[in-house]
Structure formats: C-alpha cells, structure tokens
C-alpha cells in the first residue's frame, strides 16, 4: 500500500497531467485550529499508522472541526486525482455522469439547475467542484476561527459534499482507471480511496446505497468493510442529496421500466 504521506508529492511533481490539478487547492491558514488538526492528520498519515485508526476522532477534539479538515483535504486530493484523467473525460467519451451500466447521477444545485438534470460527466464534475469550493470557502459555513460557531446544518452539508465527492471516485474507477494504471498512480489512488472510505464509514457520512457501484473493489481493498446491500439489475438515476427536491432525504431516485422509485 502506498503511503498517503507521499500522495500529494507524487501528484504534484508534474508526472501526470500537465495541469497537475483540476483547480486551485484550498489551504488552511497557519496558526488556526484547523491548520493544527490538518498537520496532525498529515503527520499520522505519513507515519504509516493503520488507515482505520487514522480517521478516528482524536481525544478532546471537536467532531465538526475534524470533519471540516477532512472535507477540505479530500476535496484537494480528489481534485488532483480527477486532474489526471480530465483530458480523457469528455462529453463524447462520457456523455452521462455514470458509474457503470447501472448508475447515473443527476445534477441539481438549487440555482441554475433547480431540477435534477442529466449532464455529461465533465460538466457534472465541474459543477460539483465549483459547488464544493463555494461551500468550503464560505467562512459562515466552514468557520476558520474558534469564535465563529458551526451552523446547525454543517453535518448534513458535509454529508452532501462527501457523497458527491464519492461519485467522482466511482466515475474515475469505473471509466478511467486504465489511465490511473498507465501513469503508475494505482497504489496512490487506492490508498486515498481507502482513507476516504474509512473516514466516511467511521462517521456514517455517506448513505450505504452510494457504495453499490464500487462494492466489489471495496471488498478487495478495504477488507473490514460492511457488506453493501444487493441491488437489482436496473440502471438507477441518482440525484444530489435533497437539493432542488426537499422530499429526498439522500437523493436516490430509482428509474427503470417501472414507475420512479424514491429510495432514502
């Protein structure tokens, strides 16, 4: 297993895509609590500690701060990963944002896309990253100092962010993993995925049904993962969590030959 301590170094040395990253990285300001937690998490990753242990909440730390730091770190890493395949992820090669033949993700943001809308994968991911970047750069939503409290909706928002970021993993693994292998990044991406998976399952931040597209791969590289539920053979369309449709708790809308089914 590759060390996560060398993950960013590997992806930023210019060995991969010439753009190096899909968009600018979000950074923590030195001297802040979140910067300290970020450095603590990075030190643990570099030390080779078991990834399942790394994600647990350190004694005496606030859960919201711990989740906030990881949301930003995962956003940065997934940007780097997608940046290595984005030139191969085009409207012609990926006309839908899908995760294999059974799953299609729809986009809604409450603004331009008020209703769940099918988009080509690069458009979906671009909107996704823009939306996440807006959330984590909003200091009322993601406070940077201890005197600003976290909003009541902070954990639900983080669940939505991490669910959407997980879908980037799904798309990259299923449709572009040959590119990851070709550049020698397979071990690094797998380790990043394990870290992400252990974190979101540790704090129950992503609905179980989202794991279905990668359940076989996850079973191989995350040996202590819970068995995901068995799905039917119908293709599903999956909308973002509750955005643009308040009746959706987790944003799963099943579409097949039968009438539309909402799965929470």
mmCIF file of N, CA and C in Angstrom, residues 7-8 10-12 16-27 70-87 89 122 124-137 161-162 164-169 172 180 183 185 189 192-193 196:
data_model
loop_
_atom_site.group_PDB
_atom_site.id
_atom_site.type_symbol
_atom_site.label_atom_id
_atom_site.label_comp_id
_atom_site.label_asym_id
_atom_site.label_seq_id
_atom_site.Cartn_x
_atom_site.Cartn_y
_atom_site.Cartn_z
ATOM 1 N N UNK A 7 1.383 11.105 -1.217
ATOM 2 C CA UNK A 7 0.327 11.227 -2.220
ATOM 3 C C UNK A 7 0.414 12.542 -2.989
ATOM 4 N N UNK A 8 0.387 13.664 -2.251
ATOM 5 C CA UNK A 8 0.394 14.973 -2.913
ATOM 6 C C UNK A 8 1.694 15.189 -3.658
ATOM 7 N N UNK A 10 3.587 13.007 -5.087
ATOM 8 C CA UNK A 10 3.546 12.230 -6.334
ATOM 9 C C UNK A 10 2.728 12.942 -7.392
ATOM 10 N N UNK A 11 1.558 13.448 -6.999
ATOM 11 C CA UNK A 11 0.646 14.049 -7.959
ATOM 12 C C UNK A 11 1.068 15.458 -8.364
ATOM 13 N N UNK A 12 1.892 16.114 -7.567
ATOM 14 C CA UNK A 12 2.263 17.487 -7.878
ATOM 15 C C UNK A 12 3.638 17.623 -8.523
ATOM 16 N N UNK A 16 2.112 13.680 -14.019
ATOM 17 C CA UNK A 16 0.822 13.239 -14.508
ATOM 18 C C UNK A 16 0.288 14.216 -15.547
ATOM 19 N N UNK A 17 -0.888 14.732 -15.308
ATOM 20 C CA UNK A 17 -1.471 15.679 -16.242
ATOM 21 C C UNK A 17 -0.728 17.003 -16.158
ATOM 22 N N UNK A 18 -0.472 17.669 -17.287
ATOM 23 C CA UNK A 18 0.280 18.921 -17.236
ATOM 24 C C UNK A 18 -0.382 20.004 -16.402
ATOM 25 N N UNK A 19 -1.704 19.942 -16.219
ATOM 26 C CA UNK A 19 -2.383 20.926 -15.379
ATOM 27 C C UNK A 19 -2.146 20.648 -13.898
ATOM 28 N N UNK A 20 -1.718 19.429 -13.574
ATOM 29 C CA UNK A 20 -1.409 18.988 -12.215
ATOM 30 C C UNK A 20 -2.626 18.889 -11.312
ATOM 31 N N UNK A 21 -3.538 19.812 -11.392
ATOM 32 C CA UNK A 21 -4.729 19.754 -10.562
ATOM 33 C C UNK A 21 -5.894 20.359 -11.323
ATOM 34 N N UNK A 22 -7.080 19.930 -10.979
ATOM 35 C CA UNK A 22 -8.278 20.358 -11.672
ATOM 36 C C UNK A 22 -8.600 21.813 -11.382
ATOM 37 N N UNK A 23 -8.238 22.293 -10.204
ATOM 38 C CA UNK A 23 -8.500 23.676 -9.800
ATOM 39 C C UNK A 23 -7.625 24.003 -8.589
ATOM 40 N N UNK A 24 -7.545 25.284 -8.191
ATOM 41 C CA UNK A 24 -6.663 25.642 -7.076
ATOM 42 C C UNK A 24 -7.033 24.909 -5.800
ATOM 43 N N UNK A 25 -6.003 24.647 -4.983
ATOM 44 C CA UNK A 25 -6.221 23.945 -3.721
ATOM 45 C C UNK A 25 -6.688 24.908 -2.647
ATOM 46 N N UNK A 26 -7.551 24.415 -1.780
ATOM 47 C CA UNK A 26 -7.962 25.144 -0.591
ATOM 48 C C UNK A 26 -6.938 24.860 0.500
ATOM 49 N N UNK A 27 -6.441 25.908 1.160
ATOM 50 C CA UNK A 27 -5.430 25.733 2.197
ATOM 51 C C UNK A 27 -5.908 26.313 3.521
ATOM 52 N N UNK A 70 -11.076 17.264 7.151
ATOM 53 C CA UNK A 70 -11.024 16.147 6.213
ATOM 54 C C UNK A 70 -11.800 16.439 4.929
ATOM 55 N N UNK A 71 -12.904 17.155 5.036
ATOM 56 C CA UNK A 71 -13.644 17.522 3.821
ATOM 57 C C UNK A 71 -12.747 18.323 2.883
ATOM 58 N N UNK A 72 -12.027 19.283 3.437
ATOM 59 C CA UNK A 72 -11.134 20.100 2.615
ATOM 60 C C UNK A 72 -9.990 19.268 2.040
ATOM 61 N N UNK A 73 -9.393 18.406 2.871
ATOM 62 C CA UNK A 73 -8.295 17.562 2.393
ATOM 63 C C UNK A 73 -8.757 16.618 1.284
ATOM 64 N N UNK A 74 -9.914 16.017 1.461
ATOM 65 C CA UNK A 74 -10.418 15.105 0.432
ATOM 66 C C UNK A 74 -10.759 15.860 -0.850
ATOM 67 N N UNK A 75 -11.307 17.054 -0.716
ATOM 68 C CA UNK A 75 -11.581 17.884 -1.891
ATOM 69 C C UNK A 75 -10.296 18.133 -2.670
ATOM 70 N N UNK A 76 -9.224 18.479 -1.960
ATOM 71 C CA UNK A 76 -7.946 18.732 -2.626
ATOM 72 C C UNK A 76 -7.412 17.474 -3.316
ATOM 73 N N UNK A 77 -7.482 16.350 -2.643
ATOM 74 C CA UNK A 77 -6.926 15.117 -3.218
ATOM 75 C C UNK A 77 -7.734 14.630 -4.416
ATOM 76 N N UNK A 78 -9.042 14.719 -4.309
ATOM 77 C CA UNK A 78 -9.871 14.259 -5.427
ATOM 78 C C UNK A 78 -9.716 15.188 -6.622
ATOM 79 N N UNK A 79 -9.472 16.467 -6.371
ATOM 80 C CA UNK A 79 -9.112 17.384 -7.465
ATOM 81 C C UNK A 79 -7.874 16.878 -8.197
ATOM 82 N N UNK A 80 -6.868 16.503 -7.429
ATOM 83 C CA UNK A 80 -5.628 16.013 -8.024
ATOM 84 C C UNK A 80 -5.871 14.745 -8.842
ATOM 85 N N UNK A 81 -6.654 13.836 -8.280
ATOM 86 C CA UNK A 81 -6.934 12.582 -8.989
ATOM 87 C C UNK A 81 -7.689 12.844 -10.280
ATOM 88 N N UNK A 82 -8.747 13.639 -10.209
ATOM 89 C CA UNK A 82 -9.524 13.901 -11.421
ATOM 90 C C UNK A 82 -8.697 14.676 -12.451
ATOM 91 N N UNK A 83 -7.789 15.503 -11.973
ATOM 92 C CA UNK A 83 -6.924 16.244 -12.893
ATOM 93 C C UNK A 83 -6.077 15.342 -13.764
ATOM 94 N N UNK A 84 -5.830 14.113 -13.316
ATOM 95 C CA UNK A 84 -5.014 13.192 -14.112
ATOM 96 C C UNK A 84 -5.797 12.545 -15.237
ATOM 97 N N UNK A 85 -7.119 12.597 -15.157
ATOM 98 C CA UNK A 85 -7.929 11.933 -16.190
ATOM 99 C C UNK A 85 -8.837 12.898 -16.933
ATOM 100 N N UNK A 86 -8.871 14.176 -16.540
ATOM 101 C CA UNK A 86 -9.880 15.085 -17.085
ATOM 102 C C UNK A 86 -9.759 15.282 -18.594
ATOM 103 N N UNK A 87 -8.547 15.148 -19.158
ATOM 104 C CA UNK A 87 -8.430 15.304 -20.604
ATOM 105 C C UNK A 87 -9.024 14.113 -21.348
ATOM 106 N N UNK A 89 -11.784 12.562 -20.009
ATOM 107 C CA UNK A 89 -13.195 12.591 -19.617
ATOM 108 C C UNK A 89 -13.860 13.733 -20.373
ATOM 109 N N UNK A 122 -17.981 15.494 -17.537
ATOM 110 C CA UNK A 122 -17.111 16.633 -17.214
ATOM 111 C C UNK A 122 -17.890 17.857 -16.736
ATOM 112 N N UNK A 124 -20.844 17.719 -15.104
ATOM 113 C CA UNK A 124 -21.303 17.375 -13.759
ATOM 114 C C UNK A 124 -20.183 17.607 -12.750
ATOM 115 N N UNK A 125 -18.997 17.104 -13.049
ATOM 116 C CA UNK A 125 -17.890 17.208 -12.095
ATOM 117 C C UNK A 125 -17.432 18.652 -11.944
ATOM 118 N N UNK A 126 -17.459 19.413 -13.021
ATOM 119 C CA UNK A 126 -17.105 20.828 -12.930
ATOM 120 C C UNK A 126 -18.085 21.574 -12.024
ATOM 121 N N UNK A 127 -19.378 21.338 -12.216
ATOM 122 C CA UNK A 127 -20.378 21.964 -11.342
ATOM 123 C C UNK A 127 -20.210 21.491 -9.901
ATOM 124 N N UNK A 128 -19.928 20.217 -9.731
ATOM 125 C CA UNK A 128 -19.737 19.653 -8.395
ATOM 126 C C UNK A 128 -18.581 20.348 -7.681
ATOM 127 N N UNK A 129 -17.449 20.460 -8.371
ATOM 128 C CA UNK A 129 -16.274 21.067 -7.746
ATOM 129 C C UNK A 129 -16.495 22.551 -7.474
ATOM 130 N N UNK A 130 -17.170 23.244 -8.377
ATOM 131 C CA UNK A 130 -17.493 24.658 -8.135
ATOM 132 C C UNK A 130 -18.362 24.792 -6.889
ATOM 133 N N UNK A 131 -19.345 23.905 -6.777
ATOM 134 C CA UNK A 131 -20.274 23.957 -5.647
ATOM 135 C C UNK A 131 -19.544 23.666 -4.333
ATOM 136 N N UNK A 132 -18.699 22.624 -4.325
ATOM 137 C CA UNK A 132 -17.951 22.302 -3.110
ATOM 138 C C UNK A 132 -17.025 23.450 -2.734
ATOM 139 N N UNK A 133 -16.342 24.000 -3.722
ATOM 140 C CA UNK A 133 -15.416 25.095 -3.450
ATOM 141 C C UNK A 133 -16.136 26.288 -2.832
ATOM 142 N N UNK A 134 -17.337 26.574 -3.312
ATOM 143 C CA UNK A 134 -18.130 27.666 -2.744
ATOM 144 C C UNK A 134 -18.462 27.390 -1.284
ATOM 145 N N UNK A 135 -18.824 26.155 -0.978
ATOM 146 C CA UNK A 135 -19.182 25.809 0.410
ATOM 147 C C UNK A 135 -17.993 25.946 1.348
ATOM 148 N N UNK A 136 -16.845 25.389 0.974
ATOM 149 C CA UNK A 136 -15.712 25.371 1.910
ATOM 150 C C UNK A 136 -15.024 26.728 2.013
ATOM 151 N N UNK A 137 -15.282 27.617 1.048
ATOM 152 C CA UNK A 137 -14.712 28.963 1.120
ATOM 153 C C UNK A 137 -15.629 29.957 1.837
ATOM 154 N N UNK A 161 -21.590 16.945 0.584
ATOM 155 C CA UNK A 161 -20.318 17.159 -0.105
ATOM 156 C C UNK A 161 -19.589 15.833 -0.308
ATOM 157 N N UNK A 162 -19.480 15.049 0.746
ATOM 158 C CA UNK A 162 -18.721 13.798 0.664
ATOM 159 C C UNK A 162 -19.422 12.771 -0.223
ATOM 160 N N UNK A 164 -21.147 13.512 -2.890
ATOM 161 C CA UNK A 164 -20.868 13.944 -4.260
ATOM 162 C C UNK A 164 -19.410 13.663 -4.633
ATOM 163 N N UNK A 165 -18.490 13.876 -3.714
ATOM 164 C CA UNK A 165 -17.090 13.568 -3.998
ATOM 165 C C UNK A 165 -16.883 12.070 -4.193
ATOM 166 N N UNK A 166 -17.633 11.272 -3.456
ATOM 167 C CA UNK A 166 -17.538 9.820 -3.641
ATOM 168 C C UNK A 166 -17.905 9.446 -5.075
ATOM 169 N N UNK A 167 -18.842 10.151 -5.666
ATOM 170 C CA UNK A 167 -19.264 9.858 -7.032
ATOM 171 C C UNK A 167 -18.149 10.115 -8.044
ATOM 172 N N UNK A 168 -17.243 11.016 -7.714
ATOM 173 C CA UNK A 168 -16.081 11.222 -8.586
ATOM 174 C C UNK A 168 -15.187 9.987 -8.540
ATOM 175 N N UNK A 169 -14.977 9.454 -7.338
ATOM 176 C CA UNK A 169 -14.250 8.182 -7.234
ATOM 177 C C UNK A 169 -14.916 7.106 -8.086
ATOM 178 N N UNK A 172 -14.254 7.774 -11.826
ATOM 179 C CA UNK A 172 -12.847 7.570 -12.181
ATOM 180 C C UNK A 172 -12.492 6.088 -12.174
ATOM 181 N N UNK A 180 -5.239 5.792 -14.790
ATOM 182 C CA UNK A 180 -4.570 5.783 -13.487
ATOM 183 C C UNK A 180 -3.468 4.732 -13.467
ATOM 184 N N UNK A 183 -0.266 5.625 -15.648
ATOM 185 C CA UNK A 183 0.698 6.594 -15.112
ATOM 186 C C UNK A 183 1.302 6.128 -13.787
ATOM 187 N N UNK A 185 -0.224 5.409 -10.943
ATOM 188 C CA UNK A 185 -0.818 6.022 -9.752
ATOM 189 C C UNK A 185 -1.807 5.117 -9.042
ATOM 190 N N UNK A 189 -3.934 6.128 -5.626
ATOM 191 C CA UNK A 189 -5.380 6.355 -5.680
ATOM 192 C C UNK A 189 -6.106 5.361 -4.779
ATOM 193 N N UNK A 192 -5.738 6.521 -1.213
ATOM 194 C CA UNK A 192 -6.607 7.676 -0.971
ATOM 195 C C UNK A 192 -8.056 7.235 -0.828
ATOM 196 N N UNK A 193 -8.464 6.291 -1.683
ATOM 197 C CA UNK A 193 -9.839 5.787 -1.593
ATOM 198 C C UNK A 193 -10.076 5.097 -0.251
ATOM 199 N N UNK A 196 -10.491 7.690 2.426
ATOM 200 C CA UNK A 196 -11.799 8.325 2.265
ATOM 201 C C UNK A 196 -12.904 7.394 2.754
#
